[in-house]
Coordinates of C-alpha atoms in Angstrom, one line a residue:
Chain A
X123 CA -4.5 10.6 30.1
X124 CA -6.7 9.1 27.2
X125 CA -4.2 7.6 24.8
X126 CA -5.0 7.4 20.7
X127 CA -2.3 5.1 19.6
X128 CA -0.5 2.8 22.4
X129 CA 1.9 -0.3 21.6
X130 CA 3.4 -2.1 24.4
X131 CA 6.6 -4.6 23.8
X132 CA 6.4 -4.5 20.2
X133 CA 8.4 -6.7 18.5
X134 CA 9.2 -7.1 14.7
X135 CA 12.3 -8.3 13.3
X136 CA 12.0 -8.7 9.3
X137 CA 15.4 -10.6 8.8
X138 CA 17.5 -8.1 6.9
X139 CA 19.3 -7.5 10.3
X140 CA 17.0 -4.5 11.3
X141 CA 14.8 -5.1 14.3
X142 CA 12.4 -3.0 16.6
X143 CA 12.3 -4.6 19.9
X144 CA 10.2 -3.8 23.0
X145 CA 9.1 -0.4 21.6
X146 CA 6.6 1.1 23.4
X147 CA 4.3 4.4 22.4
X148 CA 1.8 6.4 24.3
X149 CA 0.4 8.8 22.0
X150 CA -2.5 11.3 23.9
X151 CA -5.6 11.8 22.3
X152 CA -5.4 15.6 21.2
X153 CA -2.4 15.7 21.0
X154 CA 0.1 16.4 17.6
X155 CA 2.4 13.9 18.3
X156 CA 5.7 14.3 16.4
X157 CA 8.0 11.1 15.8
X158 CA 11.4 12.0 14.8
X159 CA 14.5 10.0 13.8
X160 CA 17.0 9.4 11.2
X161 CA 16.7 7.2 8.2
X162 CA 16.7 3.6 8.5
X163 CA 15.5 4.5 12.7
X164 CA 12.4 2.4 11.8
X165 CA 9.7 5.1 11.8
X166 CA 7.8 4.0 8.7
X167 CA 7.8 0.6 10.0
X168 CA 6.0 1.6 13.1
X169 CA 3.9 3.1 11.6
X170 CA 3.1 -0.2 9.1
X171 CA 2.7 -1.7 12.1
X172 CA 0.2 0.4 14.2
X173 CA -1.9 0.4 11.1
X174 CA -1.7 -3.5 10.6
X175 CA 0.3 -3.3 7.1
X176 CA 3.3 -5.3 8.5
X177 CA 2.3 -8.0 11.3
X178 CA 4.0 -7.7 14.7
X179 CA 5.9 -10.8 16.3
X180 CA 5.2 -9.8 19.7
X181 CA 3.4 -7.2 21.7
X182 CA 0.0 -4.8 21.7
X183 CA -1.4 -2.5 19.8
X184 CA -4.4 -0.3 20.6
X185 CA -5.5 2.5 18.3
X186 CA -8.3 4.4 19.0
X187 CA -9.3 2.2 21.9
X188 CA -9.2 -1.2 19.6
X189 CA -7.0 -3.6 19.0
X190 CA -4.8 -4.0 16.0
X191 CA -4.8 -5.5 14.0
X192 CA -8.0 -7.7 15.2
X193 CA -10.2 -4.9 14.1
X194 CA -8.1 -3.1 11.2
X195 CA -11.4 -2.5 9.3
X196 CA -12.8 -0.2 12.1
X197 CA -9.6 1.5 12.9
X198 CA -9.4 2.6 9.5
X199 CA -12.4 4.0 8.7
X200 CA -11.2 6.5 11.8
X201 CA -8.1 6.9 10.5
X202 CA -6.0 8.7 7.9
X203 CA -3.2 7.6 6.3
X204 CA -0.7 9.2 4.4
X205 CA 2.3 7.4 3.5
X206 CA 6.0 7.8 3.0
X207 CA 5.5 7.0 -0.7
X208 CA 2.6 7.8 -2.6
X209 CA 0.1 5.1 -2.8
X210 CA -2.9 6.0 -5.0
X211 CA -3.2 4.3 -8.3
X212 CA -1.1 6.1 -10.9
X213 CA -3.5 5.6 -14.2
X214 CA -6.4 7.2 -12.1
X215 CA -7.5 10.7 -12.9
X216 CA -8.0 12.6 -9.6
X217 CA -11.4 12.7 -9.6
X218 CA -11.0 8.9 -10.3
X219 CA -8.9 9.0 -7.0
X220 CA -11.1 10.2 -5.1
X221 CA -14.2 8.7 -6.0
X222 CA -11.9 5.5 -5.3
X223 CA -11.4 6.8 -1.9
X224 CA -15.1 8.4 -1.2
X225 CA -16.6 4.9 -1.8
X226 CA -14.4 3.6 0.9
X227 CA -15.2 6.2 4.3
X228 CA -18.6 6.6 5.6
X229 CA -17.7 9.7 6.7
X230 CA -16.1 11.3 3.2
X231 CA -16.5 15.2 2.9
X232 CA -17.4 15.4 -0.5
X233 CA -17.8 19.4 0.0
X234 CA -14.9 19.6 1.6
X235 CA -13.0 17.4 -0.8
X236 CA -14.0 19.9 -3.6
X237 CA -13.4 22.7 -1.7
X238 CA -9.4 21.4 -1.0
X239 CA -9.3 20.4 -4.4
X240 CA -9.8 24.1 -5.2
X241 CA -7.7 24.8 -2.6
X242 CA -4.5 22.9 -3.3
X243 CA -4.9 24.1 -7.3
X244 CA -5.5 20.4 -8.2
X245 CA -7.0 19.7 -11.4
X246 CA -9.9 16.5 -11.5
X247 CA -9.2 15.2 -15.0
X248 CA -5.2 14.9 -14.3
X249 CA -3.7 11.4 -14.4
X250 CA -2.6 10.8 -10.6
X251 CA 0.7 9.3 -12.4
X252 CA 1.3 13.0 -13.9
X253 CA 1.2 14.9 -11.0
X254 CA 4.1 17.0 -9.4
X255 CA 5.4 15.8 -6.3
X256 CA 4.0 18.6 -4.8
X257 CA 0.5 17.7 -6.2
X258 CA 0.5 14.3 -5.1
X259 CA 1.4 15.3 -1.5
X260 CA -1.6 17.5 -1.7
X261 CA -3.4 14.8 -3.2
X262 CA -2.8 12.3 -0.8
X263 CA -3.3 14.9 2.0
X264 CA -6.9 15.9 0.8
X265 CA -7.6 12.2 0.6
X266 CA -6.8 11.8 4.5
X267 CA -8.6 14.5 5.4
X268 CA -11.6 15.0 3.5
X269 CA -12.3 11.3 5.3
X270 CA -13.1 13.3 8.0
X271 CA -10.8 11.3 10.2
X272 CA -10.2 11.0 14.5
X273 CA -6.6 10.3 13.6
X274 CA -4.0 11.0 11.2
X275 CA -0.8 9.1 10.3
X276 CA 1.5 10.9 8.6
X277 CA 4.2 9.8 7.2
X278 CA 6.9 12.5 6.2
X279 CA 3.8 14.2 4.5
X280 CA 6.1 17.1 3.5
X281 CA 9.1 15.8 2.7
X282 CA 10.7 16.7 -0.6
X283 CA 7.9 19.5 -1.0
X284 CA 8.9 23.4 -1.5
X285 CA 8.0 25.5 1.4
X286 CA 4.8 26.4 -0.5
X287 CA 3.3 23.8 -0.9
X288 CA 4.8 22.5 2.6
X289 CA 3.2 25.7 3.8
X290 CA -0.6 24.9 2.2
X291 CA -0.5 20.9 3.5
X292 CA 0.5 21.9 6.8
X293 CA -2.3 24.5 6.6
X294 CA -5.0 22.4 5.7
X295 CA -3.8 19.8 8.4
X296 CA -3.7 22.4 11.3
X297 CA -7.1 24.3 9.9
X298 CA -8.9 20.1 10.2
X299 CA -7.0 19.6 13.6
X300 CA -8.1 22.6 15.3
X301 CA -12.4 22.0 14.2
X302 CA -11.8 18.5 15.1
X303 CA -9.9 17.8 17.9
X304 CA -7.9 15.3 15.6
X305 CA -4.6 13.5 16.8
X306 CA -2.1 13.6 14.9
X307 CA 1.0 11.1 14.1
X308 CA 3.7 12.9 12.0
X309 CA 6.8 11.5 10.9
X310 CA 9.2 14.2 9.6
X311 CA 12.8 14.4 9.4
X312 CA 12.1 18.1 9.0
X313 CA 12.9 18.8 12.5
X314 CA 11.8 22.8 12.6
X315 CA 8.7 22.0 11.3
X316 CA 7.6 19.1 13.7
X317 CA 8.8 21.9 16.4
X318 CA 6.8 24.3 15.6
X319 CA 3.5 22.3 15.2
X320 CA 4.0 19.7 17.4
X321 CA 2.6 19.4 21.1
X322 CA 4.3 15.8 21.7
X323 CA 7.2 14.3 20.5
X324 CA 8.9 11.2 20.3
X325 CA 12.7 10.5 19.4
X326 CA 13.0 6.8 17.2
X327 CA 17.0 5.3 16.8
X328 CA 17.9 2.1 15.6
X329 CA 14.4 0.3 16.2
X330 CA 14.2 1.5 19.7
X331 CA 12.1 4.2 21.7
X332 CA 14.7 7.0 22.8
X333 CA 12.3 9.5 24.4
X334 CA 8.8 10.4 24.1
X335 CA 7.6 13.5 25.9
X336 CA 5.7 16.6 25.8
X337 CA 7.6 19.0 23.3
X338 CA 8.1 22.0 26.0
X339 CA 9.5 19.3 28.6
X340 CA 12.0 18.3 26.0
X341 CA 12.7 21.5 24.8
X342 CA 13.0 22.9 28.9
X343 CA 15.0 20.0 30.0
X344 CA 17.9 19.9 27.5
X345 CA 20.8 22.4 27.9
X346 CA 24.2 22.6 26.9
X347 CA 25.6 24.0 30.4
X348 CA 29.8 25.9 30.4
X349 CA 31.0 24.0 33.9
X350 CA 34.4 24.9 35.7
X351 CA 36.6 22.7 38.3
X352 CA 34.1 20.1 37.7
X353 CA 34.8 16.3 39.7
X354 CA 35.6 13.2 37.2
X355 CA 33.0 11.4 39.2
X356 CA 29.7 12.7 40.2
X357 CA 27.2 11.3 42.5
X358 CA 24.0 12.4 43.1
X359 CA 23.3 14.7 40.6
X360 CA 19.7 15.6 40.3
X361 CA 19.9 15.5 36.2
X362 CA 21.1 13.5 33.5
X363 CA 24.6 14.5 31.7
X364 CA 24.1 12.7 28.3
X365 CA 27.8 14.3 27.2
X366 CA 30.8 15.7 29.0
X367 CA 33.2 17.2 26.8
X368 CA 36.5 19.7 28.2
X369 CA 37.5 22.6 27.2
X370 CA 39.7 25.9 28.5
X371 CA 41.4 23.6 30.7
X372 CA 39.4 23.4 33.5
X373 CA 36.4 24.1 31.8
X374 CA 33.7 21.5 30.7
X375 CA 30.3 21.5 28.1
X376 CA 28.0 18.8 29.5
X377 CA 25.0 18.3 28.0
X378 CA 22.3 17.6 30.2
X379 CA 18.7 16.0 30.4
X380 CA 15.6 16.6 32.8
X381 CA 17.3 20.3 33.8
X382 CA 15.7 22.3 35.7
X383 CA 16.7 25.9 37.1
X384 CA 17.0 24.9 40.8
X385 CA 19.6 22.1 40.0
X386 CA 22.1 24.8 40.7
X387 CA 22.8 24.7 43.7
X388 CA 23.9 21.0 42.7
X389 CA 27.5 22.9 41.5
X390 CA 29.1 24.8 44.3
X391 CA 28.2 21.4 46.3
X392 CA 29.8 19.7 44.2
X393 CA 33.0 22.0 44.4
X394 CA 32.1 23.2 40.6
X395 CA 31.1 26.6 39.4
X396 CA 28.5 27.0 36.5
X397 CA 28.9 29.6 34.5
X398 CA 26.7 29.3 31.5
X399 CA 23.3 27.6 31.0
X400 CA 23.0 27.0 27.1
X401 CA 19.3 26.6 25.9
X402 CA 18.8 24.3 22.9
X403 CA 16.7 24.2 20.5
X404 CA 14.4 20.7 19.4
X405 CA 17.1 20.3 16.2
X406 CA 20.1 20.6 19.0
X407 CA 18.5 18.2 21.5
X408 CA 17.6 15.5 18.9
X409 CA 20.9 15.5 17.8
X410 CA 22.4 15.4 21.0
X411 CA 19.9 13.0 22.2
X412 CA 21.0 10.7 19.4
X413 CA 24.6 11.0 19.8
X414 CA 24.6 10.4 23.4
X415 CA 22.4 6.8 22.5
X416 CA 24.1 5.8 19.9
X417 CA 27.7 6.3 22.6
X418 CA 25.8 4.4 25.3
X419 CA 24.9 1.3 22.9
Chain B
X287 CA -19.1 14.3 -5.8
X288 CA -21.9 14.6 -3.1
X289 CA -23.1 10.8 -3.5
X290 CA -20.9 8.3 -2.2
X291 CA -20.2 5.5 -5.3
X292 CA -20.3 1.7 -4.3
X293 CA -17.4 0.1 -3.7
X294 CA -18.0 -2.6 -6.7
X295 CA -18.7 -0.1 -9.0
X296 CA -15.2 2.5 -8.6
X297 CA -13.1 -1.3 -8.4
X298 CA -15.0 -1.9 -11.9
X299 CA -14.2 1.4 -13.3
X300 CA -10.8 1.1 -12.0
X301 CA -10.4 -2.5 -13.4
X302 CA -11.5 -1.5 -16.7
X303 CA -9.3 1.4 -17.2
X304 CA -6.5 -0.9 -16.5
X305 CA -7.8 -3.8 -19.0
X306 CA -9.7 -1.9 -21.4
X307 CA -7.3 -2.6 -24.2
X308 CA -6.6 -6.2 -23.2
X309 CA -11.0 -6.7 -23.6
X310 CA -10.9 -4.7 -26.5
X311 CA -8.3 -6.9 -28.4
X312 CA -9.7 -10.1 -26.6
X313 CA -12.8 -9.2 -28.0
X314 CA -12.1 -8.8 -31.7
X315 CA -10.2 -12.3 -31.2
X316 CA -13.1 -13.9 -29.5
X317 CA -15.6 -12.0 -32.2
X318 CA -13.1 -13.5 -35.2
X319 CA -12.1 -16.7 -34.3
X320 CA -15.5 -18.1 -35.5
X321 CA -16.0 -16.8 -38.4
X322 CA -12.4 -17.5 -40.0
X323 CA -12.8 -20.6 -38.5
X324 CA -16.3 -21.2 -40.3
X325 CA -14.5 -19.3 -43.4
X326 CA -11.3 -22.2 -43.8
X327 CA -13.9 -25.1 -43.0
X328 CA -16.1 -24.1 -46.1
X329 CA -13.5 -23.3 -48.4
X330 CA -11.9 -26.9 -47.4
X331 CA -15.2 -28.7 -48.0
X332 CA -15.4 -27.0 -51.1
X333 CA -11.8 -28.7 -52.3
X334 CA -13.2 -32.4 -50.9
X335 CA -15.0 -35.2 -51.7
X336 CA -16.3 -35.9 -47.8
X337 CA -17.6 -32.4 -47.4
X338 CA -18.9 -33.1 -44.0
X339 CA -15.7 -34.4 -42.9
X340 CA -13.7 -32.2 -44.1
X341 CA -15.9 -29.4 -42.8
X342 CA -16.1 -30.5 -39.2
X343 CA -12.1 -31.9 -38.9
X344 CA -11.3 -28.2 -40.2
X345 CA -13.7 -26.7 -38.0
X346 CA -11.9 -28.8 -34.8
X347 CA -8.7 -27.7 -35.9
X348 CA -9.5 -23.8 -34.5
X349 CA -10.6 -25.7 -31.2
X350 CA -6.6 -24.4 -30.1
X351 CA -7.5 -21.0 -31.4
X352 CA -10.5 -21.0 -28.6
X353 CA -9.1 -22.5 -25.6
X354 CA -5.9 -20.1 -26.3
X355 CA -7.9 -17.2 -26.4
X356 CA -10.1 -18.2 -23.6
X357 CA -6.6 -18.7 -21.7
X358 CA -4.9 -15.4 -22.3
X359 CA -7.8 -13.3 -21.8
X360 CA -8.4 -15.0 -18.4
X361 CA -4.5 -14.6 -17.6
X362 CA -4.4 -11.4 -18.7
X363 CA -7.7 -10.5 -16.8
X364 CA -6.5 -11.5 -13.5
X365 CA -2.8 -10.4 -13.9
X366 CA -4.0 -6.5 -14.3
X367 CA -6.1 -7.0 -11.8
X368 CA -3.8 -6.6 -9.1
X369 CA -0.5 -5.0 -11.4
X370 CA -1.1 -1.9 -9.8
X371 CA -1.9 -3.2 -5.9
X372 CA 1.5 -5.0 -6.4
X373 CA 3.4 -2.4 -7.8
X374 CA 2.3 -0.3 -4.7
X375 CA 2.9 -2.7 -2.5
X376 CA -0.4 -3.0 -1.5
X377 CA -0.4 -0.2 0.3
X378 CA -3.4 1.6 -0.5
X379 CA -5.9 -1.3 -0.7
X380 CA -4.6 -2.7 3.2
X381 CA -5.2 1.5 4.1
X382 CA -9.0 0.9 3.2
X383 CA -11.5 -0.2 5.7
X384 CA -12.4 -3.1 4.8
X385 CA -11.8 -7.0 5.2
X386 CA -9.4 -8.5 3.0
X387 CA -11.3 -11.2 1.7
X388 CA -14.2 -8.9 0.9
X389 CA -11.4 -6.5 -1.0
X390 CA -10.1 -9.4 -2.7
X391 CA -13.8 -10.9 -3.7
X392 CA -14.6 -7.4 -4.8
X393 CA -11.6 -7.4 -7.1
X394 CA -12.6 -11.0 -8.3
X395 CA -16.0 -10.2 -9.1
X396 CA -15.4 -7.1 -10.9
X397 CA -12.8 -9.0 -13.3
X398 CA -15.5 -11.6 -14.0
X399 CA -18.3 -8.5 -15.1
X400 CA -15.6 -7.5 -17.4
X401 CA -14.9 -11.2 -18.8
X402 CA -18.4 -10.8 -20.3
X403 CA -17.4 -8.6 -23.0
X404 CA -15.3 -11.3 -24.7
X405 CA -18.0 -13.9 -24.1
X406 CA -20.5 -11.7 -26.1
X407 CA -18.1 -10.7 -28.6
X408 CA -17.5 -14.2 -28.9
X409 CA -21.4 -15.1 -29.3
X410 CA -22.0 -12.4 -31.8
X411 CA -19.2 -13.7 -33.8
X412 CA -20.4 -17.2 -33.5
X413 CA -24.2 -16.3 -34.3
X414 CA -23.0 -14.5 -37.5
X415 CA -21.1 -16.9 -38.8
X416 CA -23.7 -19.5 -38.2
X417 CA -26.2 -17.1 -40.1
X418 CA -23.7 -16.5 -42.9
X419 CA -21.8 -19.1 -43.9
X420 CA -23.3 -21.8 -46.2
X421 CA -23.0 -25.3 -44.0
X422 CA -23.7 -28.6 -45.0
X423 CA -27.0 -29.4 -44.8
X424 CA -26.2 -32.5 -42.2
X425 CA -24.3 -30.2 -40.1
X426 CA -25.6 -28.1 -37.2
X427 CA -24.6 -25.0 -35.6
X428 CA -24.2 -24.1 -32.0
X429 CA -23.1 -20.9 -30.7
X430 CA -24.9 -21.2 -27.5
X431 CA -23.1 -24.2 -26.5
X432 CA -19.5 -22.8 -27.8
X433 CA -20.2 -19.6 -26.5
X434 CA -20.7 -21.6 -22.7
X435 CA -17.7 -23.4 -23.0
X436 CA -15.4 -20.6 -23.9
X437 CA -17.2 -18.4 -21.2
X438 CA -16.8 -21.2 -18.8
X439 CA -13.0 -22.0 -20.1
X440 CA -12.3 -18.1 -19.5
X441 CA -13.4 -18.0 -16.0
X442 CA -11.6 -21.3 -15.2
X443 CA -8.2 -19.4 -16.5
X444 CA -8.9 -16.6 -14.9
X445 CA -9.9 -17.9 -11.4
X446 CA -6.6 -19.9 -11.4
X447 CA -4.2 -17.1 -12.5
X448 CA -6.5 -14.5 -10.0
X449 CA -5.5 -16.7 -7.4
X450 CA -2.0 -17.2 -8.2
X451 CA -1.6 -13.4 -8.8
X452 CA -3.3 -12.3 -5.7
X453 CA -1.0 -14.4 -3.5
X454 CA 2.8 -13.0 -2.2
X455 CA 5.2 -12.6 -4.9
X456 CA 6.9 -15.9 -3.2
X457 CA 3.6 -18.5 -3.9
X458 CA 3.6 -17.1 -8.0
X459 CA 8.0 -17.7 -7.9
X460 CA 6.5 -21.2 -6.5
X461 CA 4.1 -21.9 -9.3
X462 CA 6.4 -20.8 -12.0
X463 CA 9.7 -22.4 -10.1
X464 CA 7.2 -25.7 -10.7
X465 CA 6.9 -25.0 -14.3
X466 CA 10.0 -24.4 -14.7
X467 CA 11.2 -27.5 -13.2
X468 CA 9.0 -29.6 -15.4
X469 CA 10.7 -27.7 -18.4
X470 CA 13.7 -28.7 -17.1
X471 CA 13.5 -32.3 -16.4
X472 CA 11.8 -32.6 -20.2
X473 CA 14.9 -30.6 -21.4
X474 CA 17.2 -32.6 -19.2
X475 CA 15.8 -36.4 -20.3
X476 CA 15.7 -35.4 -24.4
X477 CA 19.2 -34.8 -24.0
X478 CA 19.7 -37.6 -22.7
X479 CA 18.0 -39.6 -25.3
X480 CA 15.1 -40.8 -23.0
X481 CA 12.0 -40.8 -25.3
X482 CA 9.7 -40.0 -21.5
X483 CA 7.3 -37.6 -23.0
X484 CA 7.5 -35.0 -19.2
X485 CA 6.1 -32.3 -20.5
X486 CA 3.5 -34.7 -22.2
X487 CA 2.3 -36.8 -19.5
X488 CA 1.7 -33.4 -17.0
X489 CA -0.4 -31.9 -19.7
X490 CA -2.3 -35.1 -19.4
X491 CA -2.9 -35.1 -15.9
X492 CA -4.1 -31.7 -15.8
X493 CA -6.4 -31.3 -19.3
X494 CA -7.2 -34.6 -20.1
X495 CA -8.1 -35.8 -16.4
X496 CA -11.6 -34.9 -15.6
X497 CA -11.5 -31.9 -14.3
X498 CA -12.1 -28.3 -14.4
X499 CA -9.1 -27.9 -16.7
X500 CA -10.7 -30.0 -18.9
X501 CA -12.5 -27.7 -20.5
X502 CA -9.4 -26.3 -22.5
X503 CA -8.7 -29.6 -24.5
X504 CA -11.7 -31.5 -26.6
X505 CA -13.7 -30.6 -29.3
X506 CA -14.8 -26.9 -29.3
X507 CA -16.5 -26.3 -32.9
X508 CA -19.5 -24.0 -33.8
X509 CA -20.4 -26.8 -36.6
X510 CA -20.8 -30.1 -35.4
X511 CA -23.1 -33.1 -36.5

């Protein structure tokens, strides 16, 4: 599998008692790589640090097939960034913005740019600073894509926008991605959305890596399962139970990792009946999936 | 839209949107200064015996006028230059493709294009006061030479406060922690009575040395001998 974006031990601890240790990323080429996690999980600093804004105390970072942030200048020009906050100069007029931004990309779309611009309902002689939230996440979209880019880092590119303008973004973003064969990084908190665009996804808690698999493997393998008679100690089950909680008595909710449908048979061995297997959905699992990490630690 | 713009260029147009009023004012400053300066020097040779004296002491007495001027437009200069980059965090300029040091030159470069607008605002005011005023007939005008030094003293300033400004929040709470700590110690020894002259002897070392800083103390006059 080609890879896009790969980091391998990273380290960075900025001192205000937040660290990301060890954290390790495979992101495919292709592929629309979700990254989810709560607030404070240390997405946005990842991301600074795959694209060479923060340094990194230890580790490796490849992006695009170079090293970061060695060669920042040629990763850049390949790559489009939106951030968590927006970052173009407030006392610019948009087409100010983007002449900014044209002179910077070889490969700027100026068509295309004034073809979103149309698009998105975005006026040229506006002060950036004026704009709407929802303008300037259109804005700052436009800018990233009409770069004509190999990769995209998004950085909760939707959040606080109405589901309009939500809607138009994410348009624009899947209408680029399927002509070019883009990848895609996108950090959301907005769980249904990354779930329903996403191929990949990646689970962030507490600075550390918590899972990272293809979305229908996570969505297949984690289910809420209704077990009866069940043994306080197992051995040799063929899944993992992140949770065990009891109810009816004799009756038990585990939740359960890596589950497939020929575990079964795993129950009457076990001298347990199972009566119920619960399908969850990606909102359901990433909650779970933090709970159950945040009990382990 | 369709042709890309150079990089220099948007950074200048971007510069001077944020510093167009700052020029503007620095510029009817610079344009002034000579010719009020020329204006109180012949109406105080007019009240004295020593014309000539008079003329040129008055005339030095506006040298702080210049070397203030030529300070604060240079501070001013290279402090909007990066207000914006700062207040973003610097986000959007390290999310360009390019090197650092050539963003950085870029920005320099395109503050020093703008710094000529003063500088010929300054020479214009200098040449028409020089045409206008009535000077003694043993005195001679230069606006050239004035007009060098205050471009020169501008670009000193605002190399030194580009640099400062362009460097982590941390080195310019360095600088000023330094300043501050000279104020201090001269606040600290007055009270105690101490007639050491801190504040004084620093201003020395860094004006009256030779040196680039130089420039900013001395004679600057449009009418000399």
């Amino acid at each position: 599998m080609s890879l896009a974006i790969e980091t391998r031990d990273l380290r960075y601890r900025p001192g205000n008692g937040f660290q990301i240790s060890n954290l390790s990323m495979h992101v495919p080429r292709g592929a629309l790589y979700g990254f989810l996690g709560p607030n404070g999980a240390g997405k946005t600093t990842t991301i600074r640090l795959l694209l060479g804004l923060l340094p990194a105390q230890a580790g490796r970072i490849t992006v695009l097939g170079q090293t970061m942030p060695a060669e920042h200048v040629a990763v850049m020009s390949r790559t489009g960034y939106v951030p968590e906050r927006p970052h173009v100069y407030p006392t610019l007029t948009v087409d100010e913005a983007l002449r900014l931004h044209a002179a910077y990309h070889d490969r700027w779309d100026g068509a295309w740019a004034a073809e979103l611009l149309r698009q998105f309902g975005l006026v040229g002689d506006r002060k950036v600073g004026a704009l709407s939230k929802g303008e300037t996440g259109k804005l700052m979209m436009l800018l990233a894509l009409a770069q004509q880019p190999e990769l995209l880092v998004l950085d909760e590119p939707t959040d606080g926008l109405d589901p309009v303008v939500r809607r138009d973004v994410l348009e624009a973003l899947l209408e680029y991605v399927s002509t070019h064969q883009a990848t895609v990084l996108i950090s959301s908190h907005l769980v249904h959305e990354l779930e329903r665009i996403c191929d990949w996804i990646a689970v962030m808690d507490r600075g550390a890596m918590i899972a990272e698999l293809p979305m229908q493997e996570f969505k297949a393998g984690i289910k809420r399962l209704s077990v009866y008679n069940a043994p306080d100690q197992l051995t040799d089950v063929p899944f993992t139970v992140l949770r065990r909680t009891s109810f009816n008595g004799s009756g038990e909710q585990w939740l359960v990792r890596g589950w497939t449908d020929d575990m079964r048979d795993f129950f009457p061995a076990a001298g347990s009946t199972l009566r119920e297997v619960i399908d969850l959905d990606l909102e359901d699992g990433f909650v779970e999936l933090l709970r159950s990490f945040r009990e382990v630690k | 839209m369709s042709q890309r713009p150079s990089q220099w260029r948007v950074l200048l147009e971007t510069q001077w949107t944020w510093t167009r009023g700052i020029l503007l004012l620095g510029s009817i400053v610079a344009f002034t200064v000579p010719l009020v300066s020329l204006e109180t020097a012949a109406g105080a040779a007019d009240a004295a015996s020593a014309k000539e004296v008079a003329f040129i002491g008055t005339m030095q007495a506006w040298s702080i006028g210049y070397a203030l001027t030529a300070a604060g437009i240079g501070l001013l200069i290279a402090i909007a230059a990066w207000s914006y980059d700062h207040r973003l965090r610097h986000v959007y300029a390290l999310s360009l493709p390019i090197a650092r040091w050539r963003y950085v030159l870029q920005r320099y470069t395109a503050g020093l294009a703008l710094l000529a607008l003063p500088t010929l605002a300054l020479l214009a005011g200098a040449e028409l006061a020089a045409h206008s005023a009535a000077v003694p007939a043993t005195l001679h005008a230069y606006p050239l030479a004035l007009t060098l030094r205050f471009a020169f003293a501008t670009l000193v300033a605002y190399s030194i406060f580009f640099g400062i400004s362009s460097a982590t929040a941390r080195t310019a709470g360095y600088v000023l922690g330094v300043i501050a700590l000279i104020i201090i110690a001269q606040v600290v020894l007055s009270s105690a009575g101490s007639g050491v002259n801190v504040i004084g002897r620093v201003s020395d070392i860094v004006f009256a040395t030779p040196g680039v800083l130089a420039v900013f103390s001395g004679r600057w006059t449009l009418i000399d001998v």
